JSON list of C-alpha atoms in Angstrom, two decimals:
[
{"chain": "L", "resi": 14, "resn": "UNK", "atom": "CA", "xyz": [98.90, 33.17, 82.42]},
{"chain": "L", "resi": 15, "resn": "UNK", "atom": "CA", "xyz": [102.29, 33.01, 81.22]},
{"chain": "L", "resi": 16, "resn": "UNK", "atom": "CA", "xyz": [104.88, 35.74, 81.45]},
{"chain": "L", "resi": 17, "resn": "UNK", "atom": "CA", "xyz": [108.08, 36.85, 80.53]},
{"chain": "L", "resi": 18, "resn": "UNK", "atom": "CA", "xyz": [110.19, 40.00, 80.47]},
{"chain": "L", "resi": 19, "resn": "UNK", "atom": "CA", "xyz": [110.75, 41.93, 77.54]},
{"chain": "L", "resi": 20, "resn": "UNK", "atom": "CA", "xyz": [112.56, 45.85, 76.56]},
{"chain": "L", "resi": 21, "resn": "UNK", "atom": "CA", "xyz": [111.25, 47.38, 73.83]},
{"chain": "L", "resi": 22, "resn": "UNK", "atom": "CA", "xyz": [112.82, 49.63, 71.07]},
{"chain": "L", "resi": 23, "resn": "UNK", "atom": "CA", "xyz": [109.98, 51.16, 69.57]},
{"chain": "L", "resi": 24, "resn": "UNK", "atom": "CA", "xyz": [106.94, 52.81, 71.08]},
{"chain": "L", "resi": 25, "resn": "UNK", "atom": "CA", "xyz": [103.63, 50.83, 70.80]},
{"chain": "L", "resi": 26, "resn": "UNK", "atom": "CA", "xyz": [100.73, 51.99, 72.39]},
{"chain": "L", "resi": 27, "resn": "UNK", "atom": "CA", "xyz": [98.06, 49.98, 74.90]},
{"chain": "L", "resi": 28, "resn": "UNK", "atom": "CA", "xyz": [96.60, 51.24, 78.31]},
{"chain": "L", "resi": 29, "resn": "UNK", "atom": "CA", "xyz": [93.15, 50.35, 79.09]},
{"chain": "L", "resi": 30, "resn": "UNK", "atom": "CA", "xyz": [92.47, 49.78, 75.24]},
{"chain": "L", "resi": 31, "resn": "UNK", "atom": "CA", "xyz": [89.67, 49.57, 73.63]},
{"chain": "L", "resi": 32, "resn": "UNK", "atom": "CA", "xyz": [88.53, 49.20, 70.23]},
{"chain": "L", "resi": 33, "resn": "UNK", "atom": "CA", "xyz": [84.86, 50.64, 70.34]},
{"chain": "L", "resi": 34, "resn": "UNK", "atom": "CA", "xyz": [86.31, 53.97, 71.85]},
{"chain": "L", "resi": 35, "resn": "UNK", "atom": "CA", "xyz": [87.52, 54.31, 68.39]},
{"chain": "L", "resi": 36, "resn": "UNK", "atom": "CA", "xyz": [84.84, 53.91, 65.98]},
{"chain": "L", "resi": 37, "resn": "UNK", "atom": "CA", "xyz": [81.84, 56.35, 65.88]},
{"chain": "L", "resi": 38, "resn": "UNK", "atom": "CA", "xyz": [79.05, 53.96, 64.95]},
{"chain": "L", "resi": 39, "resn": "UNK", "atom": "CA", "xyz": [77.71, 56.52, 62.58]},
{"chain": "L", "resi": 40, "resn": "UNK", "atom": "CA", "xyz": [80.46, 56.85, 60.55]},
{"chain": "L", "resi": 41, "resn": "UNK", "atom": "CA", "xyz": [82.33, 53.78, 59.99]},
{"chain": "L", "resi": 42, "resn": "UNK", "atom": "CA", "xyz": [81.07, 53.46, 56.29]},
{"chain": "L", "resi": 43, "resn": "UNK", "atom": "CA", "xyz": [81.18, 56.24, 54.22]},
{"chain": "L", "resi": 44, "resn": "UNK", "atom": "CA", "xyz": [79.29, 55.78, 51.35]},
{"chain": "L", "resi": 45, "resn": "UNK", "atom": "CA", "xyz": [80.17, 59.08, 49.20]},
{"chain": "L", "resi": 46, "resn": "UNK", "atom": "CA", "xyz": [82.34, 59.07, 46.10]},
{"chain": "L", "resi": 47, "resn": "UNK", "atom": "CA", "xyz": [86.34, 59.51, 47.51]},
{"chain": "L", "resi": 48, "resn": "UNK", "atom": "CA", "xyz": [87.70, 62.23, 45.29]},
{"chain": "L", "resi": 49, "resn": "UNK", "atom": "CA", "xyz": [90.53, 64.76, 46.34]},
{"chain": "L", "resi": 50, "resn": "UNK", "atom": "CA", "xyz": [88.21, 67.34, 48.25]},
{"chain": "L", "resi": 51, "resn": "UNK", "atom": "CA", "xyz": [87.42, 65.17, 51.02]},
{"chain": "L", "resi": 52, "resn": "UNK", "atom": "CA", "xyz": [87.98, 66.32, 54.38]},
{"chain": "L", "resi": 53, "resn": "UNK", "atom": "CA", "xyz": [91.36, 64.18, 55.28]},
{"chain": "L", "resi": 54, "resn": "UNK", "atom": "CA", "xyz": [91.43, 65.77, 59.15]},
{"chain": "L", "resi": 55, "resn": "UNK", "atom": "CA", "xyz": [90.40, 62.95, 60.58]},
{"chain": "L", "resi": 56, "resn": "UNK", "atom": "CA", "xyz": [93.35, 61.30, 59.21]},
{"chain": "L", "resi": 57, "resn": "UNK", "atom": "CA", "xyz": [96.14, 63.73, 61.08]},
{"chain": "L", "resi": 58, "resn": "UNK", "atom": "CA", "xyz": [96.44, 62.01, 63.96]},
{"chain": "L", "resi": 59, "resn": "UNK", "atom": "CA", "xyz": [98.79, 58.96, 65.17]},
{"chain": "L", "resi": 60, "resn": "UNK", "atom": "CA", "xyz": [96.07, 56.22, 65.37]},
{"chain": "L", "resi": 61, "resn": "UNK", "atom": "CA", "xyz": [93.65, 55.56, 62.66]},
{"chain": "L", "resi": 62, "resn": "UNK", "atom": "CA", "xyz": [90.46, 52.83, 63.41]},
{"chain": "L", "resi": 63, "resn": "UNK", "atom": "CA", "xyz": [90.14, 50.80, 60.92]},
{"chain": "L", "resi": 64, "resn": "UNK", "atom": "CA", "xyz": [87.60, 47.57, 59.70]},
{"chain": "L", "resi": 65, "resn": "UNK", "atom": "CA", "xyz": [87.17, 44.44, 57.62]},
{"chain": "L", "resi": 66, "resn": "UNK", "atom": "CA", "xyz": [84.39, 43.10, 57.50]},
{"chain": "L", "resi": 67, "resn": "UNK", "atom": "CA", "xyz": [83.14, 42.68, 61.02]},
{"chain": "L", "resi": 68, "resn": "UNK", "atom": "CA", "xyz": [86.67, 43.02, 62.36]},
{"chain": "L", "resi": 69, "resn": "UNK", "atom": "CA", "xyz": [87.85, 46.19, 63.98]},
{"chain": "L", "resi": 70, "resn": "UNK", "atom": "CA", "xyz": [91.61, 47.49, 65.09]},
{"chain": "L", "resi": 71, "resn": "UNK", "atom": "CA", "xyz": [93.07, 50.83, 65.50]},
{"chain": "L", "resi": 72, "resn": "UNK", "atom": "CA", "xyz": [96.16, 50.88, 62.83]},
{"chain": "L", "resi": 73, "resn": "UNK", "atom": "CA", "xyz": [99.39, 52.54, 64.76]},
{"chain": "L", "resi": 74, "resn": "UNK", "atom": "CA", "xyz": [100.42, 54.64, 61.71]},
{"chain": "L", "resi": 75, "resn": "UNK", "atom": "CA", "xyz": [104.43, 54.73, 63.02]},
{"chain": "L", "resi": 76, "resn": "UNK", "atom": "CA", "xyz": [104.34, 51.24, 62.85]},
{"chain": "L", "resi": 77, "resn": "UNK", "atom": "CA", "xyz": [102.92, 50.69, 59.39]},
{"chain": "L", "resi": 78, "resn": "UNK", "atom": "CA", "xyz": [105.39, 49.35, 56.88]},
{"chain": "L", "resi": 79, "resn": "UNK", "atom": "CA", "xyz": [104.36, 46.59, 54.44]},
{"chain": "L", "resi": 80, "resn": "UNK", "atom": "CA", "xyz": [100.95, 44.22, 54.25]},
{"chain": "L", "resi": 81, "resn": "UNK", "atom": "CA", "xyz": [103.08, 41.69, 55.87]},
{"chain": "L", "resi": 82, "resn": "UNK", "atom": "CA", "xyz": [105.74, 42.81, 58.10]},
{"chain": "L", "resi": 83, "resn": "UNK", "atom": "CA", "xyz": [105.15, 46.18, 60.47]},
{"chain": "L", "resi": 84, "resn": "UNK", "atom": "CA", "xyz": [102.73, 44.50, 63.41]},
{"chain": "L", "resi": 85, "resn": "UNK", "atom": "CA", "xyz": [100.74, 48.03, 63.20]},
{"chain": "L", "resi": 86, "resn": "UNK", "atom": "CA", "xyz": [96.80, 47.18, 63.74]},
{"chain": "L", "resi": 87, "resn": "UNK", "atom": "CA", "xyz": [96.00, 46.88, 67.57]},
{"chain": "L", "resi": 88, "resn": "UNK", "atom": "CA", "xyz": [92.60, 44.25, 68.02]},
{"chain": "L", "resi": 89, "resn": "UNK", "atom": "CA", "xyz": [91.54, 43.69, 71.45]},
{"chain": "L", "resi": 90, "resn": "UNK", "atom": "CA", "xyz": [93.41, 39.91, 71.19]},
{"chain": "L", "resi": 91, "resn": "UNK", "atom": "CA", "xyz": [96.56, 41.02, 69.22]},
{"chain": "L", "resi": 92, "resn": "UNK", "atom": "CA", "xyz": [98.64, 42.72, 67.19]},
{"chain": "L", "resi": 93, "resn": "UNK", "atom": "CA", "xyz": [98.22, 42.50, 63.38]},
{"chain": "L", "resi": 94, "resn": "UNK", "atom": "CA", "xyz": [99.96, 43.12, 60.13]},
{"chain": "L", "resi": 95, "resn": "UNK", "atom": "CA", "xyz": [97.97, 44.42, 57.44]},
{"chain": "L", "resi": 96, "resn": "UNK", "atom": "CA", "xyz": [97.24, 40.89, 56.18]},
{"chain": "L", "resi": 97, "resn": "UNK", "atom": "CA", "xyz": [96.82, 39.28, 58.79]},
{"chain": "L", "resi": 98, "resn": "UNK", "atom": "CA", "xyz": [94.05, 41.43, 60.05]},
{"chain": "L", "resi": 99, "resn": "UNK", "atom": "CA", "xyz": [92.49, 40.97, 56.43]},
{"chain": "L", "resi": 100, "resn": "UNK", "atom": "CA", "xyz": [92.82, 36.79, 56.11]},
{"chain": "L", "resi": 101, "resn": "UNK", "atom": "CA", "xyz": [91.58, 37.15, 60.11]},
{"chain": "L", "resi": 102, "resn": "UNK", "atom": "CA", "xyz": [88.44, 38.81, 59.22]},
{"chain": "L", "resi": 103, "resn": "UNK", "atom": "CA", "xyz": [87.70, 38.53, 55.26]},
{"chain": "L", "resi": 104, "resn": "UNK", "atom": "CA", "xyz": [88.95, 35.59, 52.91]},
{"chain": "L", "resi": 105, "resn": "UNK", "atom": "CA", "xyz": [90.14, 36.18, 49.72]},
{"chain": "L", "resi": 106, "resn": "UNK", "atom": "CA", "xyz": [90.20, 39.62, 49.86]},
{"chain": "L", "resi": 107, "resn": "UNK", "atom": "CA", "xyz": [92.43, 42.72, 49.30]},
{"chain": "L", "resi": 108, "resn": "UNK", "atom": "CA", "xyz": [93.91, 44.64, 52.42]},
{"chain": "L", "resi": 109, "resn": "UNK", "atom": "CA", "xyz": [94.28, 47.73, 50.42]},
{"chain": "L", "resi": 110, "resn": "UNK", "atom": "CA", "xyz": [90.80, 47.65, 49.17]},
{"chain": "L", "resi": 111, "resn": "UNK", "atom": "CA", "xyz": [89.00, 45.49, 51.96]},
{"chain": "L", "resi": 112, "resn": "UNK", "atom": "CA", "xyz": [90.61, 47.61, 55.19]},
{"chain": "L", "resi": 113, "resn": "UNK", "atom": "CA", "xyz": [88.71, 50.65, 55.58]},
{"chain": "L", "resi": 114, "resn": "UNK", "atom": "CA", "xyz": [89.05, 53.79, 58.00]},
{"chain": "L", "resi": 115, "resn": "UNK", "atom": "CA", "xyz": [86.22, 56.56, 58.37]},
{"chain": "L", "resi": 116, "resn": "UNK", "atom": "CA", "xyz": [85.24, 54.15, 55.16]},
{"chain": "L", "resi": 117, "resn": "UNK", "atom": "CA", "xyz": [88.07, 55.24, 52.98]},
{"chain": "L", "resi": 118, "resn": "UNK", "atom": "CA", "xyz": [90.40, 52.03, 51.93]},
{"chain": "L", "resi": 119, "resn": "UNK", "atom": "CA", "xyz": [93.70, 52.16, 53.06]},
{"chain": "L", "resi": 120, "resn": "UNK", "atom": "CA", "xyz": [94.59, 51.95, 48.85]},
{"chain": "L", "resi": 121, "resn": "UNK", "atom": "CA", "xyz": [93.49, 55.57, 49.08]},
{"chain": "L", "resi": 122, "resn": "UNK", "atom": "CA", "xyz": [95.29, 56.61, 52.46]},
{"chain": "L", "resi": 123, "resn": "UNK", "atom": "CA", "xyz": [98.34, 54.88, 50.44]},
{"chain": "L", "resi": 124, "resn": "UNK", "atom": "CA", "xyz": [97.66, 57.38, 47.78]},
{"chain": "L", "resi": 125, "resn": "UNK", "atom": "CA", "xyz": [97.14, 60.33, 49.75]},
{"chain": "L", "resi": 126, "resn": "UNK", "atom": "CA", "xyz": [100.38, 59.78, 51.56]},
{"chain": "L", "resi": 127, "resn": "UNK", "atom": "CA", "xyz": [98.24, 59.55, 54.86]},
{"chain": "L", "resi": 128, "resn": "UNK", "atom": "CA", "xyz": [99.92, 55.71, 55.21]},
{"chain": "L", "resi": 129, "resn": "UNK", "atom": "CA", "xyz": [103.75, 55.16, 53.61]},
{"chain": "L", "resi": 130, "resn": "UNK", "atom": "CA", "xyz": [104.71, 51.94, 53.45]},
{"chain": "L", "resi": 131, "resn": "UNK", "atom": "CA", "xyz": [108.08, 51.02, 53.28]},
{"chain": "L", "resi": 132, "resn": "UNK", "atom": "CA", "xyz": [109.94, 50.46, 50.31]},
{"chain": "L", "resi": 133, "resn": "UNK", "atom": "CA", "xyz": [110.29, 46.39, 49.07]},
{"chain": "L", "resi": 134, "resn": "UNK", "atom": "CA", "xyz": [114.08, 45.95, 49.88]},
{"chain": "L", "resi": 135, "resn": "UNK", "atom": "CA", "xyz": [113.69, 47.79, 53.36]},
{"chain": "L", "resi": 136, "resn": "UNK", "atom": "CA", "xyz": [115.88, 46.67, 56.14]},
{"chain": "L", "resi": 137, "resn": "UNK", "atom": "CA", "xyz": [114.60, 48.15, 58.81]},
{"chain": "L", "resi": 138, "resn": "UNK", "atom": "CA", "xyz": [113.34, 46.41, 62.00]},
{"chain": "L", "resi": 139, "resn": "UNK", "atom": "CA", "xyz": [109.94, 46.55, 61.69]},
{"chain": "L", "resi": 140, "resn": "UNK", "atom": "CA", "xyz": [110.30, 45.21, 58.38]},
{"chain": "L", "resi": 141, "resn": "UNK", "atom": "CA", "xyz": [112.76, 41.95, 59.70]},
{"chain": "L", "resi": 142, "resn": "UNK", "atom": "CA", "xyz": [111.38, 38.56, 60.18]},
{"chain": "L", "resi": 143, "resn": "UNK", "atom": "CA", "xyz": [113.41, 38.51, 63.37]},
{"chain": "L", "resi": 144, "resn": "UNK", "atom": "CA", "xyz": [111.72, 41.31, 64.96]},
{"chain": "L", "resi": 145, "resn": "UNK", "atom": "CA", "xyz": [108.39, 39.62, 63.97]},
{"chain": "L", "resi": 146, "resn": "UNK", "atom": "CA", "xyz": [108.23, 37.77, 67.61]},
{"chain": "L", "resi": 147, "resn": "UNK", "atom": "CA", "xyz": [108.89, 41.24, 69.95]},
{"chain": "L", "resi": 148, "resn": "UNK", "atom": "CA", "xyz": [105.75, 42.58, 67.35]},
{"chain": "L", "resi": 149, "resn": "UNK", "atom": "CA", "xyz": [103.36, 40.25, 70.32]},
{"chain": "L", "resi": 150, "resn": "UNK", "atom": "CA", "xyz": [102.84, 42.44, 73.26]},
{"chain": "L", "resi": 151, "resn": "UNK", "atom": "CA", "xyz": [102.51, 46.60, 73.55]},
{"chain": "L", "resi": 152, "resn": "UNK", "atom": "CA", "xyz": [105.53, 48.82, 74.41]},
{"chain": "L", "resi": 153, "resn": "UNK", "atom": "CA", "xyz": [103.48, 50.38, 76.99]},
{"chain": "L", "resi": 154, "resn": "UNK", "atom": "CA", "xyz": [102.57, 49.13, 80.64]},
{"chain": "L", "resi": 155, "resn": "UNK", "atom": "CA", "xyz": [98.65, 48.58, 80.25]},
{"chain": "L", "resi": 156, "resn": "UNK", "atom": "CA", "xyz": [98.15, 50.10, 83.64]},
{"chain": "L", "resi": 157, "resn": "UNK", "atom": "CA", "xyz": [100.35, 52.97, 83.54]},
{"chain": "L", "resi": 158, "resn": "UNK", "atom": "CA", "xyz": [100.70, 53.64, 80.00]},
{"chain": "L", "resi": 159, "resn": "UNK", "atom": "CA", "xyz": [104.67, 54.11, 80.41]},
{"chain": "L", "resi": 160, "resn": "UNK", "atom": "CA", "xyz": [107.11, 52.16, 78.35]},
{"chain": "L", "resi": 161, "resn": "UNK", "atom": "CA", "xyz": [110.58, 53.51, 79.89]},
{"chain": "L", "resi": 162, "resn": "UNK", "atom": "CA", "xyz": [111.30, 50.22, 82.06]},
{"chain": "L", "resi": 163, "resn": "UNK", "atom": "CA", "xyz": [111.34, 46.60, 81.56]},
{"chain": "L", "resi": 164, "resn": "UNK", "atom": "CA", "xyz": [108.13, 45.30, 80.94]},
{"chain": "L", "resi": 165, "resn": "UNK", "atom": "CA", "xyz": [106.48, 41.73, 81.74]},
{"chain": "L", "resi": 166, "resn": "UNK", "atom": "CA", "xyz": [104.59, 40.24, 78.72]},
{"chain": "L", "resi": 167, "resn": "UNK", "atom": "CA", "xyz": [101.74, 38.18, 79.03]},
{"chain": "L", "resi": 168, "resn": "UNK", "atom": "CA", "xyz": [101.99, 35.29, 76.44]},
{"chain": "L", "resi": 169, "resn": "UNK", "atom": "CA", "xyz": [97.80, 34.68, 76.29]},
{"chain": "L", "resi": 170, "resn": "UNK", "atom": "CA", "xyz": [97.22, 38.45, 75.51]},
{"chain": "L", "resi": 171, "resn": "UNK", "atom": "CA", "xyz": [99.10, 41.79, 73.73]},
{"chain": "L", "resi": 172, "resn": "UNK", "atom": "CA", "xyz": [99.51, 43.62, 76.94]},
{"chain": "L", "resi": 173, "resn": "UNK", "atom": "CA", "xyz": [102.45, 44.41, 78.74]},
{"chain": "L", "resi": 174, "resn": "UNK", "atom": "CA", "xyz": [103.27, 45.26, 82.48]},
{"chain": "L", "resi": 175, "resn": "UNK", "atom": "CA", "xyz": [105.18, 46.72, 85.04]},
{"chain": "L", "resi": 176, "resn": "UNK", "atom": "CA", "xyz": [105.92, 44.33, 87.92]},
{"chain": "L", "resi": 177, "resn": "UNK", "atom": "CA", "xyz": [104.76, 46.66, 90.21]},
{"chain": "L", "resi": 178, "resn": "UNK", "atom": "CA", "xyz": [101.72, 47.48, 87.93]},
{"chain": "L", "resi": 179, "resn": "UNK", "atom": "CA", "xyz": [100.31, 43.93, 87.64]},
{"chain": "L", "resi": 180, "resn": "UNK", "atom": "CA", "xyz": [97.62, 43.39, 90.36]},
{"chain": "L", "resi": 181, "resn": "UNK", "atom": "CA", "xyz": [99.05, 41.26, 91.80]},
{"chain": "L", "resi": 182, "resn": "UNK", "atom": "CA", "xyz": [102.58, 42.85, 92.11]},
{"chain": "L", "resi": 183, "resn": "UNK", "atom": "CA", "xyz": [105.01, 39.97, 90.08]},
{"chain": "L", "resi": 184, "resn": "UNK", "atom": "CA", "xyz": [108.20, 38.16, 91.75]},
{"chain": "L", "resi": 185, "resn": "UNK", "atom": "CA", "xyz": [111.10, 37.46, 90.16]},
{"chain": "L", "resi": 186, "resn": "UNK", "atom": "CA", "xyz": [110.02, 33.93, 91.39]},
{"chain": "L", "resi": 187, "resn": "UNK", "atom": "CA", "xyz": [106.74, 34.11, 89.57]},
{"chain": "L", "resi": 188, "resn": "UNK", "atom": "CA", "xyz": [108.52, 34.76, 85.98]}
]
């Protein structure tokens, strides 16, 4: 597989992922009425799963910004903005109504101030179109789970080594 080296600015999180850790098969709908008593503790963390239709990612809530710019849902093949985790997994429909987490729309989360997206005229780099191409791999070694060196990315996947971490260990010949 292809590889090349890449330094990250912000923290993105990979290291042995994967998705079904995240979902607890008896709750990924919720069917009840959302109104402002719900229990919103399983929103506190840093990570939130999330679905569309048969799709499922874990949404990096740092790294959340607008439906289009802000890589910040993590699939087992890629990173994903918003909207393109909807179009990849529903047609025609509406991310903030049609992505779901513990079955509450992200629409709500929006509302509840769980999820903040940036403002329209934002500037900063996760909103850019230039940073768009470093959004590809995680800003975490997938064996180690440490981000504080260079990292190799693989161009066929999202995940990101250490040359010393990759099994087996990478040459500067073999980049």
């Amino acid at each position: 597989m292809p590889l090349r080296r890449k330094k990250r600015k912000t923290p993105r999180m990979a290291g042995r992922f994967t998705i079904n850790h995240m979902f607890n098969t008896s709750d990924d709908i919720d069917t009840s009425e959302s109104d402002s008593s719900d229990d919103l503790t399983q929103f506190h963390g840093k990570t939130l799963p999330v679905t569309c239709s048969a799709g499922r990612g874990v949404l990096h809530k740092s790294l959340f910004a607008t439906e289009k710019y802000g890589k910040c849902i993590r699939t087992e093949d890629a990173w994903l903005s918003p909207q393109q985790f909807l179009k990849l997994n529903l047609r025609g429909g509406n991310w903030r109504r049609d992505i779901t987490s513990h079955g509450k729309p992200l629409g709500i989360l929006i509302m509840r101030r769980i999820l903040e997206p940036h403002r329209a005229n934002c500037k900063c780099p996760s909103c850019s179109e230039e940073n768009l191409v470093d959004e590809k791999n995680d800003d975490v070694c997938f064996e180690c789970n440490c981000g504080e060196t260079e990292l190799v990315c693989c161009d066929g996947c999202p995940r990101s080594f250490h040359r010393r971490c990759h099994n087996p260990p990478l040459q500067d010949i073999t980049l």
